[in-house]
CSV table of C-alpha atoms in Angstrom, one decimal:
chain,number,residue,atom,x,y,z
S,6,MET,CA,6.5,-11.6,6.5
S,7,TRP,CA,4.3,-13.0,3.8
S,8,LEU,CA,3.3,-11.4,0.5
S,9,ASP,CA,-0.3,-12.4,-0.3
S,10,SER,CA,-1.0,-12.6,-4.0
S,11,ARG,CA,-4.2,-10.6,-3.4
S,12,GLY,CA,-2.0,-7.5,-2.8
S,13,ALA,CA,-1.3,-7.5,1.0
S,14,LEU,CA,1.6,-7.9,3.3
S,15,TRP,CA,1.1,-10.1,6.4
S,16,HIS,CA,3.2,-10.4,9.5
S,17,PRO,CA,2.2,-13.6,11.3
S,18,GLY,CA,4.2,-12.9,14.5
S,19,SER,CA,2.7,-9.4,15.2
S,20,ARG,CA,-0.5,-10.2,13.3
S,21,TRP,CA,-0.7,-7.0,11.2
S,22,LEU,CA,-1.9,-6.8,7.6
S,23,ALA,CA,-0.9,-4.0,5.3
S,24,GLU,CA,-2.2,-2.7,2.0
S,25,ALA,CA,-1.7,0.5,0.0
S,26,ASP,CA,-3.4,2.5,-2.8
S,27,LEU,CA,-7.0,1.3,-2.6
S,28,HIS,CA,-8.1,4.4,-4.6
S,29,TYR,CA,-11.6,3.6,-3.6
S,30,GLY,CA,-14.1,5.2,-5.9
S,31,TYR,CA,-11.8,5.5,-9.0
S,32,GLN,CA,-14.6,4.6,-11.4
S,33,LEU,CA,-16.8,7.3,-9.8
S,34,THR,CA,-14.1,9.9,-10.5
S,35,MET,CA,-13.7,8.8,-14.1
S,36,ARG,CA,-17.5,8.6,-14.8
S,37,ARG,CA,-17.9,12.1,-13.4
S,38,ALA,CA,-15.2,13.2,-15.9
S,39,GLY,CA,-17.2,11.7,-18.7
S,40,GLY,CA,-15.3,8.4,-19.0
S,41,LEU,CA,-17.3,5.2,-19.9
S,42,PHE,CA,-16.1,3.2,-16.9
S,43,PRO,CA,-18.1,0.2,-15.6
S,44,GLN,CA,-19.3,0.2,-12.0
S,45,TRP,CA,-16.6,-2.2,-11.0
S,46,GLY,CA,-13.7,-2.0,-8.7
S,47,MET,CA,-15.1,-1.0,-5.4
S,48,GLY,CA,-16.8,-4.3,-5.1
S,49,ASP,CA,-13.6,-6.1,-5.9
S,50,ILE,CA,-11.7,-4.1,-3.2
S,51,ARG,CA,-14.4,-4.9,-0.6
S,52,THR,CA,-14.4,-8.6,-1.5
S,53,ARG,CA,-10.6,-9.0,-1.3
S,54,LEU,CA,-10.4,-7.0,2.0
S,55,GLN,CA,-13.1,-9.1,3.6
S,56,ALA,CA,-11.5,-12.3,2.4
S,57,LEU,CA,-8.1,-11.2,3.7
S,58,ILE,CA,-9.5,-10.3,7.1
S,59,ARG,CA,-11.4,-13.6,7.4
S,60,HIS,CA,-8.3,-15.5,6.4
S,61,TYR,CA,-5.7,-13.8,8.6
S,62,GLN,CA,-7.9,-12.4,11.4
S,63,PRO,CA,-5.3,-9.5,11.9
S,64,GLU,CA,-4.9,-7.5,15.1
S,65,LYS,CA,-4.1,-4.5,13.0
S,66,LEU,CA,-5.1,-3.4,9.5
S,67,ILE,CA,-2.7,-0.8,8.1
S,68,LEU,CA,-3.9,1.1,5.0
S,69,ALA,CA,-0.8,2.9,3.8
S,70,GLY,CA,-2.3,5.9,2.0
S,71,ASP,CA,-4.5,6.8,-1.1
S,72,ILE,CA,-7.4,5.0,0.5
S,73,MET,CA,-9.8,7.3,-1.4
S,74,ASP,CA,-9.4,8.3,-5.0
S,75,SER,CA,-10.8,11.9,-4.9
S,76,SER,CA,-13.2,14.1,-3.0
S,77,GLY,CA,-16.0,12.7,-5.2
S,78,SER,CA,-15.6,9.3,-3.4
S,79,ALA,CA,-15.4,10.6,0.2
S,80,GLU,CA,-18.8,9.3,1.3
S,81,GLU,CA,-18.2,5.8,-0.2
S,82,THR,CA,-14.8,5.7,1.4
S,83,LEU,CA,-16.2,6.6,4.8
S,84,THR,CA,-18.7,3.9,4.4
S,85,LEU,CA,-16.0,1.4,3.6
S,86,LEU,CA,-13.9,2.4,6.6
S,87,ALA,CA,-16.9,2.3,9.0
S,88,ALA,CA,-17.6,-1.2,7.8
S,89,LEU,CA,-14.0,-2.3,8.3
S,90,GLN,CA,-13.5,-0.8,11.8
S,91,PRO,CA,-15.6,-3.3,13.7
S,92,GLN,CA,-13.8,-6.2,12.0
S,93,VAL,CA,-10.3,-5.5,13.3
S,94,PRO,CA,-9.1,-4.4,16.8
S,95,HIS,CA,-7.1,-1.6,15.2
S,96,LEU,CA,-7.6,0.1,11.9
S,97,ILE,CA,-4.7,2.4,11.0
S,98,CYS,CA,-5.1,4.9,8.1
S,99,LEU,CA,-2.2,6.8,6.7
S,100,GLU,CA,-2.5,9.9,4.7
S,101,GLY,CA,-1.6,9.8,1.0
S,102,ASN,CA,-1.6,12.4,-1.8
S,103,HIS,CA,-5.1,11.5,-2.8
S,104,GLU,CA,-6.8,12.0,0.6
S,105,ARG,CA,-8.9,15.1,0.6
S,106,PRO,CA,-10.4,17.3,3.4
S,107,ALA,CA,-13.8,15.7,2.8
S,108,LEU,CA,-12.4,12.5,4.3
S,109,LEU,CA,-9.5,13.8,6.5
S,110,LYS,CA,-11.9,16.0,8.6
S,111,ARG,CA,-14.1,13.0,9.3
S,112,TRP,CA,-11.7,10.2,9.9
S,113,THR,CA,-8.4,9.9,11.9
S,114,PHE,CA,-5.3,9.8,9.6
S,115,HIS,CA,-1.6,9.7,10.4
S,116,ARG,CA,1.4,10.8,8.3
S,117,TRP,CA,3.4,7.7,9.4
S,118,HIS,CA,3.1,4.7,11.7
S,119,ARG,CA,5.7,2.5,13.4
S,120,GLU,CA,5.2,-1.2,14.0
S,121,ASP,CA,7.3,-3.6,16.0
S,122,GLY,CA,10.0,-1.0,16.4
S,123,ASP,CA,11.7,-1.9,13.1
S,124,TYR,CA,9.0,-1.0,10.5
S,125,LEU,CA,8.1,2.5,9.4
S,126,PHE,CA,5.0,2.8,7.3
S,127,HIS,CA,4.2,5.9,5.3
S,128,HIS,CA,2.5,6.5,1.9
S,129,GLY,CA,5.7,7.5,0.1
S,130,HIS,CA,4.6,10.7,-1.7
S,131,ASN,CA,6.6,13.0,0.5
S,132,PRO,CA,9.4,10.7,1.9
S,133,GLN,CA,11.9,13.3,3.0
S,134,GLU,CA,9.4,14.9,5.4
S,135,VAL,CA,9.1,11.5,7.1
S,136,LEU,CA,12.7,10.4,6.9
S,137,ASP,CA,13.9,13.7,8.4
S,138,CYS,CA,11.7,13.1,11.5
S,139,PRO,CA,13.8,11.5,14.2
S,140,LYS,CA,10.8,10.2,16.0
S,141,ALA,CA,9.7,8.4,12.9
S,142,THR,CA,13.0,6.9,11.9
S,143,ALA,CA,14.6,6.2,15.3
S,144,ASP,CA,16.0,2.6,15.2
S,145,ALA,CA,13.8,1.7,12.2
S,146,ALA,CA,15.3,-0.8,9.8
S,147,LEU,CA,12.7,-0.9,7.0
S,148,GLN,CA,10.3,1.6,5.5
S,149,ILE,CA,7.2,0.2,3.8
S,150,THR,CA,5.3,2.5,1.4
S,151,GLY,CA,2.9,2.6,-1.5
S,152,HIS,CA,2.4,5.4,-4.0
S,153,TRP,CA,4.3,4.0,-6.9
S,154,HIS,CA,1.8,1.3,-8.0
S,155,PRO,CA,4.7,-0.9,-9.1
S,156,ALA,CA,4.0,-3.5,-11.8
S,157,VAL,CA,5.9,-5.7,-14.2
S,158,THR,CA,5.1,-6.7,-17.8
S,159,LEU,CA,5.8,-10.2,-18.9
S,160,ASN,CA,5.6,-11.3,-22.5
S,161,ASP,CA,6.2,-14.4,-24.6
S,162,GLY,CA,8.1,-12.7,-27.4
S,163,ALA,CA,5.2,-13.4,-29.8
S,164,GLY,CA,2.8,-10.6,-29.0
S,165,THR,CA,1.2,-11.9,-25.8
S,166,SER,CA,1.8,-9.9,-22.6
S,167,MET,CA,0.4,-9.3,-19.2
S,168,LYS,CA,1.0,-6.7,-16.6
S,169,LEU,CA,1.1,-7.7,-12.9
S,170,PRO,CA,1.2,-5.7,-9.7
S,171,ALA,CA,4.4,-6.2,-7.8
S,172,LEU,CA,6.2,-5.8,-4.5
S,173,ILE,CA,9.6,-4.0,-4.7
S,174,GLN,CA,12.3,-4.7,-2.2
S,175,GLN,CA,15.2,-2.2,-2.2
S,176,LYS,CA,18.3,-2.5,0.0
S,177,SER,CA,20.3,0.7,0.0
S,178,PRO,CA,23.8,1.5,1.4
S,179,LYS,CA,22.9,5.2,1.6
S,180,ARG,CA,22.0,7.1,4.8
S,181,ARG,CA,18.3,7.4,5.5
S,182,SER,CA,18.2,11.2,6.2
S,183,GLN,CA,20.2,14.2,7.0
S,184,SER,CA,20.2,13.3,10.7
S,185,SER,CA,21.2,9.6,10.4
S,186,ASN,CA,23.9,7.7,8.6
S,187,THR,CA,22.2,4.3,9.1
S,188,PRO,CA,20.7,2.7,5.9
S,189,LEU,CA,17.0,2.2,5.8
S,190,ASP,CA,15.7,-0.5,3.4
S,191,HIS,CA,12.6,0.2,1.4
S,192,TRP,CA,9.7,-2.0,0.4
S,193,ILE,CA,7.0,-0.7,-2.0
S,194,LEU,CA,3.7,-2.4,-1.8
S,195,PRO,CA,1.6,-3.3,-4.9
S,196,ALA,CA,-1.5,-1.2,-5.5
S,197,PHE,CA,-4.5,-2.8,-4.0
S,198,SER,CA,-6.9,-1.1,-6.5
S,199,PRO,CA,-7.5,-3.2,-9.6
S,200,TRP,CA,-7.5,0.1,-11.6
S,201,ALA,CA,-4.1,1.2,-10.3
S,202,ARG,CA,-1.9,-1.8,-11.1
S,203,GLY,CA,0.4,-0.5,-13.7
S,204,GLY,CA,2.8,2.2,-12.6
S,205,ARG,CA,6.3,2.5,-13.7
S,206,LEU,CA,8.9,0.9,-11.4
S,207,PRO,CA,10.8,3.6,-9.5
S,208,ALA,CA,14.4,3.7,-10.7
S,209,PRO,CA,16.7,2.3,-8.0
S,210,GLY,CA,19.4,4.6,-6.8
S,211,GLU,CA,23.1,4.0,-7.1
S,212,LYS,CA,24.3,0.7,-5.6
S,213,VAL,CA,20.7,-0.2,-4.5
S,214,ARG,CA,20.0,-3.9,-4.6
S,215,GLN,CA,16.4,-4.5,-5.8
S,216,GLU,CA,14.2,-7.6,-5.9
S,217,ILE,CA,10.8,-7.7,-7.6
S,218,TRP,CA,7.9,-10.0,-6.6
S,219,ALA,CA,5.0,-10.3,-9.0
S,220,CYS,CA,1.4,-11.1,-7.8
S,221,HIS,CA,-0.7,-13.2,-10.1
S,222,GLN,CA,-4.0,-14.5,-8.7
S,223,ARG,CA,-3.0,-17.2,-6.3
S,224,ARG,CA,0.7,-17.1,-7.0
S,225,VAL,CA,3.6,-14.9,-6.1
S,226,PHE,CA,6.9,-15.3,-7.9
S,227,ALA,CA,10.3,-13.5,-8.3
S,228,VAL,CA,11.0,-11.5,-11.4
S,229,GLY,CA,14.6,-11.1,-12.6
C-alpha cells in the first residue's frame, strides 16, 4: 500500500483508494454558530479528491466515516457524493459519529467494510461493536480507521513549529475481541479535511509498537 501525501491510502494491486474524516461543510457549521470562518475547505476537499481519482483511477473509493460535518451540511455532502459516484465503479461510504439522519436516510452507508479478505475498514468511533462481530473480523489481519485526526507537531527549538496530519501504524500483541485471540493490527488514517488536521495521537496500549508517518504537501516521512 502507498500513503499519498494528500491524505489517502492507495492499494495498487486491488486498486482501492481510502480516505477518512472529510467533515465536509465544517465551515458552514462554524459560520452558523457565529464563527468568522472563510468559505474555504469544501473546495480544497473536492480538488484533492478529483486529483486523486484522476491520478489513481481506482476501482473502489472507500470513505471511512465522518464524510459530513453536521446536519447543516447534508445537502452539500449529498451533492459531493452524487458527483463522485459516476467517477468510480464502486463508492463505499462508512458511517461515522458525525453522520446524521439527514444524510443517512438518503444515501447508503455501512458500519464496516472488508477488502481483499485481510483489511477491515470502519470509522473507529465505536470499535468494540465492530471487533466483536465475527463476520467483520473473520481472518482479518488489519483494521483501518479514521476518527482520531492524528497529527504531529514539529519544531526547530527556536519558536517555529508546524502541525502535520499523520498516518499511525500500530501492531498489537493483544487479542482483537472477546471471541478471538488473534492480534489485529490497526492503522489510523490522517483526516482528509484541512480543518481537522490536529487531533491528539491516541495513546498506544501496552506493548503496542507504533510508527508515525507525517504528510507534508508532496512528501511523506517517518517521525520518531
